[in-house]
CSV table of C-alpha atoms in Angstrom, one decimal:
chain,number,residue,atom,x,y,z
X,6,UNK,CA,20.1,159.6,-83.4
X,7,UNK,CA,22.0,161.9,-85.4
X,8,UNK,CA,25.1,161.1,-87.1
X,9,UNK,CA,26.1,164.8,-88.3
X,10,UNK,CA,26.5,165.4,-84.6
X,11,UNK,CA,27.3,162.2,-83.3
X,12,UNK,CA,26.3,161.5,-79.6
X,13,UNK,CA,25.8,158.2,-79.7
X,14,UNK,CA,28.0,157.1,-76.8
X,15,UNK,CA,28.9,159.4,-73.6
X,16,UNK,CA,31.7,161.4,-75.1
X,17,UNK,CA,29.4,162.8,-77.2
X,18,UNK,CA,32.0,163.5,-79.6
X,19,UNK,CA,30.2,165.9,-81.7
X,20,UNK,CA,31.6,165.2,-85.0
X,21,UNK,CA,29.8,164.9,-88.7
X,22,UNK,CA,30.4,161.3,-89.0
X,23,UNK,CA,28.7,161.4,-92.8
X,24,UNK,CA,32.5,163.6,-93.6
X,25,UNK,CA,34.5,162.0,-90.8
X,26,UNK,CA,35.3,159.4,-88.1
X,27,UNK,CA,34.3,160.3,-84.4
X,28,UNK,CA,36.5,159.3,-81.4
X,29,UNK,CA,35.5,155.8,-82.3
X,30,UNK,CA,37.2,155.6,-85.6
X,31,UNK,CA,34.5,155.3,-87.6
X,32,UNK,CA,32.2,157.1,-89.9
X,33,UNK,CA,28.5,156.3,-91.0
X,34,UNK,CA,29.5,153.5,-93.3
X,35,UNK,CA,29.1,150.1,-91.4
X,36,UNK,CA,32.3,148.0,-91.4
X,37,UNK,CA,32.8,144.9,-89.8
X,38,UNK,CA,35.6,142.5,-89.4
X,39,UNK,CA,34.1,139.2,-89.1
X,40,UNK,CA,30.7,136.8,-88.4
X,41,UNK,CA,30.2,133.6,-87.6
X,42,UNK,CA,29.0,130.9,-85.3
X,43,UNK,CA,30.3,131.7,-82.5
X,44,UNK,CA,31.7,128.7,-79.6
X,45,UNK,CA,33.2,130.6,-77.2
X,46,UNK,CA,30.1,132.7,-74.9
X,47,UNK,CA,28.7,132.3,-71.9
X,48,UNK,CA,27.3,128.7,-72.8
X,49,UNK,CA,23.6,130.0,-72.8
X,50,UNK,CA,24.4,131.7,-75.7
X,51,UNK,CA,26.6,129.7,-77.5
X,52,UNK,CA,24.8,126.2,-76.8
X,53,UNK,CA,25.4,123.7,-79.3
X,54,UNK,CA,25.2,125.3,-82.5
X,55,UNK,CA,26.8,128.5,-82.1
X,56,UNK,CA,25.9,132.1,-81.8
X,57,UNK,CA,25.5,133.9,-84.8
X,58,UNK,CA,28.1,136.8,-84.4
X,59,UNK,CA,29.0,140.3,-86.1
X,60,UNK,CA,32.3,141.5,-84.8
X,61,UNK,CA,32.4,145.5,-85.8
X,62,UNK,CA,35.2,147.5,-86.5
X,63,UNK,CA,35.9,150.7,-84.3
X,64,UNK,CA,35.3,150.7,-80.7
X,65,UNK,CA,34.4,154.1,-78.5
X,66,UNK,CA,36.8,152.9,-75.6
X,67,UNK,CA,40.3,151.7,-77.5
X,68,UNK,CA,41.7,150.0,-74.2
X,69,UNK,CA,44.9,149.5,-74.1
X,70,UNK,CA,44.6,145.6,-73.4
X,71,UNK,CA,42.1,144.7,-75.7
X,72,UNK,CA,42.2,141.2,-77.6
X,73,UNK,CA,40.2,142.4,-80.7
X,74,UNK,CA,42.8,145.6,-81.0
X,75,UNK,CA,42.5,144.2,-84.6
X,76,UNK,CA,39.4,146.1,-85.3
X,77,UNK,CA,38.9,148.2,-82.4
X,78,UNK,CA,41.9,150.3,-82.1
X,79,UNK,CA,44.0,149.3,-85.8
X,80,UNK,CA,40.0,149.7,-87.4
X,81,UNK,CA,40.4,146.2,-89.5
X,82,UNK,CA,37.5,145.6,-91.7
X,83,UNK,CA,35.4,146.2,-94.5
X,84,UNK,CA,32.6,148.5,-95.5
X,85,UNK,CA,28.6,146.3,-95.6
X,86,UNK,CA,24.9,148.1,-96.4
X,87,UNK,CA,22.8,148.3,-94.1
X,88,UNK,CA,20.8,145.9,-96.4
X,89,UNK,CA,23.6,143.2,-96.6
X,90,UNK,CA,24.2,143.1,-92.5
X,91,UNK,CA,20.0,142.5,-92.9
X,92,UNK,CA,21.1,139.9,-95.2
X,93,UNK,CA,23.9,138.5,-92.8
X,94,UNK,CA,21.5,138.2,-89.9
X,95,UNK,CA,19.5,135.9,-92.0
X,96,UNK,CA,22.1,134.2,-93.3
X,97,UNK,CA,23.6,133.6,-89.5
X,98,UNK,CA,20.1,131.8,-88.7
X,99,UNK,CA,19.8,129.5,-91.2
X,100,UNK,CA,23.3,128.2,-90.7
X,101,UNK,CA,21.4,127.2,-87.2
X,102,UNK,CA,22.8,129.9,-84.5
X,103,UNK,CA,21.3,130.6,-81.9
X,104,UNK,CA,20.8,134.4,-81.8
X,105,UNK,CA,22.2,137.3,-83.2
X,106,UNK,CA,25.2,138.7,-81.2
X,107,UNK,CA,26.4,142.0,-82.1
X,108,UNK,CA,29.8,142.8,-80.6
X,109,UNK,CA,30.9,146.3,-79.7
X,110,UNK,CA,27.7,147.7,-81.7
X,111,UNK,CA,27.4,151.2,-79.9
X,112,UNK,CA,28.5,153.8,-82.8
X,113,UNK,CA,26.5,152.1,-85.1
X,114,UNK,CA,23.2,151.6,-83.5
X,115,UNK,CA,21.5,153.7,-85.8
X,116,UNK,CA,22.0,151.4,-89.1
X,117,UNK,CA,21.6,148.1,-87.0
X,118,UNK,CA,18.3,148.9,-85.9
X,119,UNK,CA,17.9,150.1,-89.8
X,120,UNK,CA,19.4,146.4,-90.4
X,121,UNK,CA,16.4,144.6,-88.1
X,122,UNK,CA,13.8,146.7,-89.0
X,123,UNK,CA,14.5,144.8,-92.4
X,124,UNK,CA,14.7,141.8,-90.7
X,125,UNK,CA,10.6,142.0,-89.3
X,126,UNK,CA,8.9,138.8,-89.4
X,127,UNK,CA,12.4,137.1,-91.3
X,128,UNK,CA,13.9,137.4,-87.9
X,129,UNK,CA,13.5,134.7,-85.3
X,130,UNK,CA,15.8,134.0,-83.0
X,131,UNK,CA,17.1,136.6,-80.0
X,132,UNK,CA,19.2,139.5,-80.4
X,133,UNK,CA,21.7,140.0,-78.2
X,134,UNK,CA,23.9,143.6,-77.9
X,135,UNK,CA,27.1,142.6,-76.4
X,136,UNK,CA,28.9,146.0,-75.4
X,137,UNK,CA,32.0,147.4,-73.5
X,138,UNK,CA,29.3,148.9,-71.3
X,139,UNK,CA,30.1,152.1,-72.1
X,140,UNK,CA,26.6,153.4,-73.5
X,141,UNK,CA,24.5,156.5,-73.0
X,142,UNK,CA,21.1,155.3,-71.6
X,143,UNK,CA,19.4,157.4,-74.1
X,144,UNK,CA,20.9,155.2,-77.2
X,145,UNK,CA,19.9,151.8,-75.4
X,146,UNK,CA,16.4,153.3,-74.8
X,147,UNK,CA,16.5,153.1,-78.4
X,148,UNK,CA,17.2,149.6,-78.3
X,149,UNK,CA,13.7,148.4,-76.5
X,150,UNK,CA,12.0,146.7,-79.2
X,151,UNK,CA,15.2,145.5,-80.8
X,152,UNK,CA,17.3,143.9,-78.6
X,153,UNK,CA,16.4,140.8,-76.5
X,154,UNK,CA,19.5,140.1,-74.5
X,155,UNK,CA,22.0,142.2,-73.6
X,156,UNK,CA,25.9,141.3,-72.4
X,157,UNK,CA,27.5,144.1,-71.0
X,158,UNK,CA,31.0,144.8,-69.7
X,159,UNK,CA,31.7,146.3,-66.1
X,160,UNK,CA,35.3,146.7,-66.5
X,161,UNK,CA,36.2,148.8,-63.9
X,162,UNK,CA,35.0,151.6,-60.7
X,163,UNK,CA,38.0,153.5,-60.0
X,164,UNK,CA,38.6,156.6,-62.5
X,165,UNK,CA,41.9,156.4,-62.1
X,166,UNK,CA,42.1,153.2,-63.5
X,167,UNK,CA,39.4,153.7,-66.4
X,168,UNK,CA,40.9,156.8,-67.4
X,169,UNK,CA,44.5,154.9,-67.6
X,170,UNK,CA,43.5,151.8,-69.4
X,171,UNK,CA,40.5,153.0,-71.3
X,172,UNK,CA,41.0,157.1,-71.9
X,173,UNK,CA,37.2,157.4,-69.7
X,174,UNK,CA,37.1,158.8,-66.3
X,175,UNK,CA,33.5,158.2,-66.5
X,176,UNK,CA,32.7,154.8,-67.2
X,177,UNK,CA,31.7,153.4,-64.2
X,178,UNK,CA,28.6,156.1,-63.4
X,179,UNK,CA,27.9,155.9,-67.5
X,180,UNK,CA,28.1,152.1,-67.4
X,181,UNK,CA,25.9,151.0,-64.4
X,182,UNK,CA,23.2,153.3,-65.7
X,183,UNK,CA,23.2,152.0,-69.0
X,184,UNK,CA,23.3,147.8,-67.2
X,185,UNK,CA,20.1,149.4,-64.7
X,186,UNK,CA,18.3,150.7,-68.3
X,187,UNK,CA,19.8,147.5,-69.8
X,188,UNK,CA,18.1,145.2,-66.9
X,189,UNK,CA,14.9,147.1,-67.3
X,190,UNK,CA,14.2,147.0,-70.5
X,191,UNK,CA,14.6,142.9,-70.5
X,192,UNK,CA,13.3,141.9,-67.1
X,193,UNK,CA,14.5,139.4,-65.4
X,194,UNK,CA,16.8,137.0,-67.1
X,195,UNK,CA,14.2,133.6,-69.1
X,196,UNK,CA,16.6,130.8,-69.5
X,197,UNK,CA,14.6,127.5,-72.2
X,198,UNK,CA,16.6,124.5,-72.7
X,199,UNK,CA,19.5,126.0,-72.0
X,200,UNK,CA,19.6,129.6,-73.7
X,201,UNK,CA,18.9,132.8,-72.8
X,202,UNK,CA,15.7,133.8,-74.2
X,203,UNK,CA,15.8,137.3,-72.3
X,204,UNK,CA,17.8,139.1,-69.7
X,205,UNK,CA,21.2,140.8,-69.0
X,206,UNK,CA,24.7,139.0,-68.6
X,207,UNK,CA,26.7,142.0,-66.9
X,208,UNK,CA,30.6,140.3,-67.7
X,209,UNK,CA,33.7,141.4,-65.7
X,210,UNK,CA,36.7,141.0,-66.6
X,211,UNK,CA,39.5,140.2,-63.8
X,212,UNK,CA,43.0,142.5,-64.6
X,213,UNK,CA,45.9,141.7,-63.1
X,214,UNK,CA,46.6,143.7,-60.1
X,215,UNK,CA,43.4,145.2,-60.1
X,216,UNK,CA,41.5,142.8,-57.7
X,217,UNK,CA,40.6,145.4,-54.8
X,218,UNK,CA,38.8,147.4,-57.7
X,219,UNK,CA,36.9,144.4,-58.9
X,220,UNK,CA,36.0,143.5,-55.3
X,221,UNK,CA,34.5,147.0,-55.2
X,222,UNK,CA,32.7,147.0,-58.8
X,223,UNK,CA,30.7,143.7,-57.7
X,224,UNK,CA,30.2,145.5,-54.1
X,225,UNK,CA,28.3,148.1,-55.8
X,226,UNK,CA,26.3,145.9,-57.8
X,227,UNK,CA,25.3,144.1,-55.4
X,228,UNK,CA,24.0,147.2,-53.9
X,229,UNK,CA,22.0,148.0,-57.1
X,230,UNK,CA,20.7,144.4,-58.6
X,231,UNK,CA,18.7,141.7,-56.5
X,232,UNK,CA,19.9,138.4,-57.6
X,233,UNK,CA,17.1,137.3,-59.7
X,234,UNK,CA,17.9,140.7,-62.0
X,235,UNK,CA,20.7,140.0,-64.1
X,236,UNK,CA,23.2,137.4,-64.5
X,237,UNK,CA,27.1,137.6,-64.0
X,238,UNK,CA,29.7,136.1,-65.8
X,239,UNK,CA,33.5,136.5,-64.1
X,240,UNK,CA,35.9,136.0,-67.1
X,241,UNK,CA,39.4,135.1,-66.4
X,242,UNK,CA,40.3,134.8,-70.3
X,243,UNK,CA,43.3,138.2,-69.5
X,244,UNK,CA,45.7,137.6,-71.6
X,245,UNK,CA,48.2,140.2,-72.3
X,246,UNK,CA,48.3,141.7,-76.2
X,247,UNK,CA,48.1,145.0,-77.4
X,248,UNK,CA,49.7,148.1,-75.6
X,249,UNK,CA,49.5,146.0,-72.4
X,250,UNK,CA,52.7,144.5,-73.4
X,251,UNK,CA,54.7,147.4,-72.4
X,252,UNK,CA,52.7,148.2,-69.0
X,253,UNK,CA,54.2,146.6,-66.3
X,254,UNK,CA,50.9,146.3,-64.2
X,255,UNK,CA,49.2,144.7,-67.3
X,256,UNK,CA,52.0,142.3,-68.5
X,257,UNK,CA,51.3,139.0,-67.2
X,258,UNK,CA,48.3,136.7,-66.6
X,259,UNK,CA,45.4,137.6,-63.9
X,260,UNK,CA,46.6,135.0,-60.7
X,261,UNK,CA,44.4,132.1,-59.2
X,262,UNK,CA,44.5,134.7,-56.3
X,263,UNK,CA,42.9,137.1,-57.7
X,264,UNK,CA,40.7,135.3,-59.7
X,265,UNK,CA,39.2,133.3,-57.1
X,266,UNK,CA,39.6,136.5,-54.9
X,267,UNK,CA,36.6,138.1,-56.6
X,268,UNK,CA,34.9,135.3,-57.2
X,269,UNK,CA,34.2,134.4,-53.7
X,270,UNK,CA,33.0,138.3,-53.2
X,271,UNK,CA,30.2,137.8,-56.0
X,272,UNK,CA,29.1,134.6,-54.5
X,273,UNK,CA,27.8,136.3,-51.6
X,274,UNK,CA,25.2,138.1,-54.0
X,275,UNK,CA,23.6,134.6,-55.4
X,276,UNK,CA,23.1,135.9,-59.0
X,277,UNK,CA,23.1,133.1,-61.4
X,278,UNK,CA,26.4,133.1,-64.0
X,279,UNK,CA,29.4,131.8,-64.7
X,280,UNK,CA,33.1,131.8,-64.2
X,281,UNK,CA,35.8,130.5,-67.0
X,282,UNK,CA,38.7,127.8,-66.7
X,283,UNK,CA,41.9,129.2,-65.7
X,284,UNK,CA,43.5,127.9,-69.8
X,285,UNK,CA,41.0,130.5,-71.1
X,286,UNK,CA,44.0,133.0,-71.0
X,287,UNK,CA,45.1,132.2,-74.5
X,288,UNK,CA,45.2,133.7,-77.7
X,289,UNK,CA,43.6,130.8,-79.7
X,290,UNK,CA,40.3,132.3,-78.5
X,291,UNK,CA,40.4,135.5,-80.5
X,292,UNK,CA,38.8,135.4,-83.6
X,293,UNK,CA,40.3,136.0,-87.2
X,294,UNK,CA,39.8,139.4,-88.6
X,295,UNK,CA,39.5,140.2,-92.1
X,296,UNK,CA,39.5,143.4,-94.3
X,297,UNK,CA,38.1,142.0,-96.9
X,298,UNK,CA,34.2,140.3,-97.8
């Protein structure tokens, strides 16, 4: 995985990332914005105590609604070692968590798995690599002895609408190969007193006046996973910030309607998950950002 021609996720930017930032804003130095026990997962992540969360700065998508804009798109945070984020993993257990749960991780793979290799027999609690789904399957091939549990996004299927929102018109083909990699590498999903040991939570976030193409996205997993194979989690948290202010289509809630719309569709599949309260749509949820230690 080479950073002086960075390919790490499927635009394949090309650029030296030791002299420059790629497309995702970032250069080799890991930043991050944030990490703490978390509350607010799926609730076989979070359990009781909290899951032990890294929030990175930069993001390869930059969509135009996204709650952490903060650090994805505006690139809030501050430079760490790789030694130190081993240092933060540890610290994250011993305050109790849960697992580690690395969000938006993909342009830095490279110095997290530098990070856990660090962490060898230190590190005992699962890993979880919680994505916007769009990943290269190559990259989470590298992932196989690293990562225990993985929670991906499958934001959208249409092009038009992923090229609009999220500046891809290929996520959709780049993002259910990377869940089918994703799904293999874990097996099926191992839930012990009420945490995920092992598996994939595939997540999908329900936009306002998108419902037909969230009907479709969980039509064609259905069509690829048996429900026994991954997990799905329907999140109603939208909650309009960012650019999404000033785009019509994106500036309001996501409606019971539509909510319960594509809910109804994914129960027909039987995978295991979970759906969120409709007062999840609030902005108390997002965490605090820092640029500073």
């Amino acid at each position: 995985m080479n950073l002086n021609k960075c390919e790490l996720c499927p635009r394949k930017c090309g650029v030296d990332r030791t002299k420059k930032c790629g497309f995702c804003g970032e250069t080799d130095e890991i930043r991050i914005a944030n990490f703490q026990l978390h509350f607010w997962e799926e609730p076989v992540i979070s359990g009781k105590n909290g899951s032990g969360t890294v929030f990175f700065s930069g993001c390869v998508l930059k969509c135009v609604f996204c709650q952490n804009y903060e650090i994805s798109a505006q690139n809030k945070g501050y430079v760490v070692s790789v030694n130190r984020l081993a240092e933060i993993f540890l610290e994250l257990q011993n305050k109790g968590a849960h697992n580690i749960n690395l969000v938006n991780p993909t342009h830095f793979v490279p110095q997290i798995i530098e990070s856990l290799d660090l962490c060898k027999g230190k590190l005992h609690i699962p890993v979880v690599y919680n994505s916007g789904g769009y990943e290269r399957v190559e990259t989470i091939e590298k992932l196989k002895s690293y990562v225990d549990v993985f929670l991906p996004d499958l934001k959208y299927f249409d092009s038009k609408i992923s090229k609009e929102y999220s500046k891809t018109e290929d996520y959709f083909i780049n993002a259910i190969s990377a869940i089918k990699k994703m799904a293999e590498i874990t097996g099926k999903p191992i839930i012990e007193n009420g945490l995920i040991k092992r598996g994939t939570i595939v997540r999908h976030l329900v936009l306002p006046n998108s419902r037909k193409d969230s009907i479709t996205l969980i039509e064609k997993l259905g069509e690829t996973f048996k429900k026994d194979e991954i997990m799905l989690s329907i999140m109603s948290q939208y909650t309009p910030m960012y650019k999404a202010l000033d785009i019509k289509k994106l500036n309001r809630k996501t409606s019971t309607f539509e909510y319960n719309s594509v809910l109804d569709v994914a129960e027909k599949y039987g995978w295991d998950g979970f759906s969120q309260q409709r007062d999840s749509a609030n902005e108390m949820y997002v965490p605090p950002f820092s640029d500073k230690p």
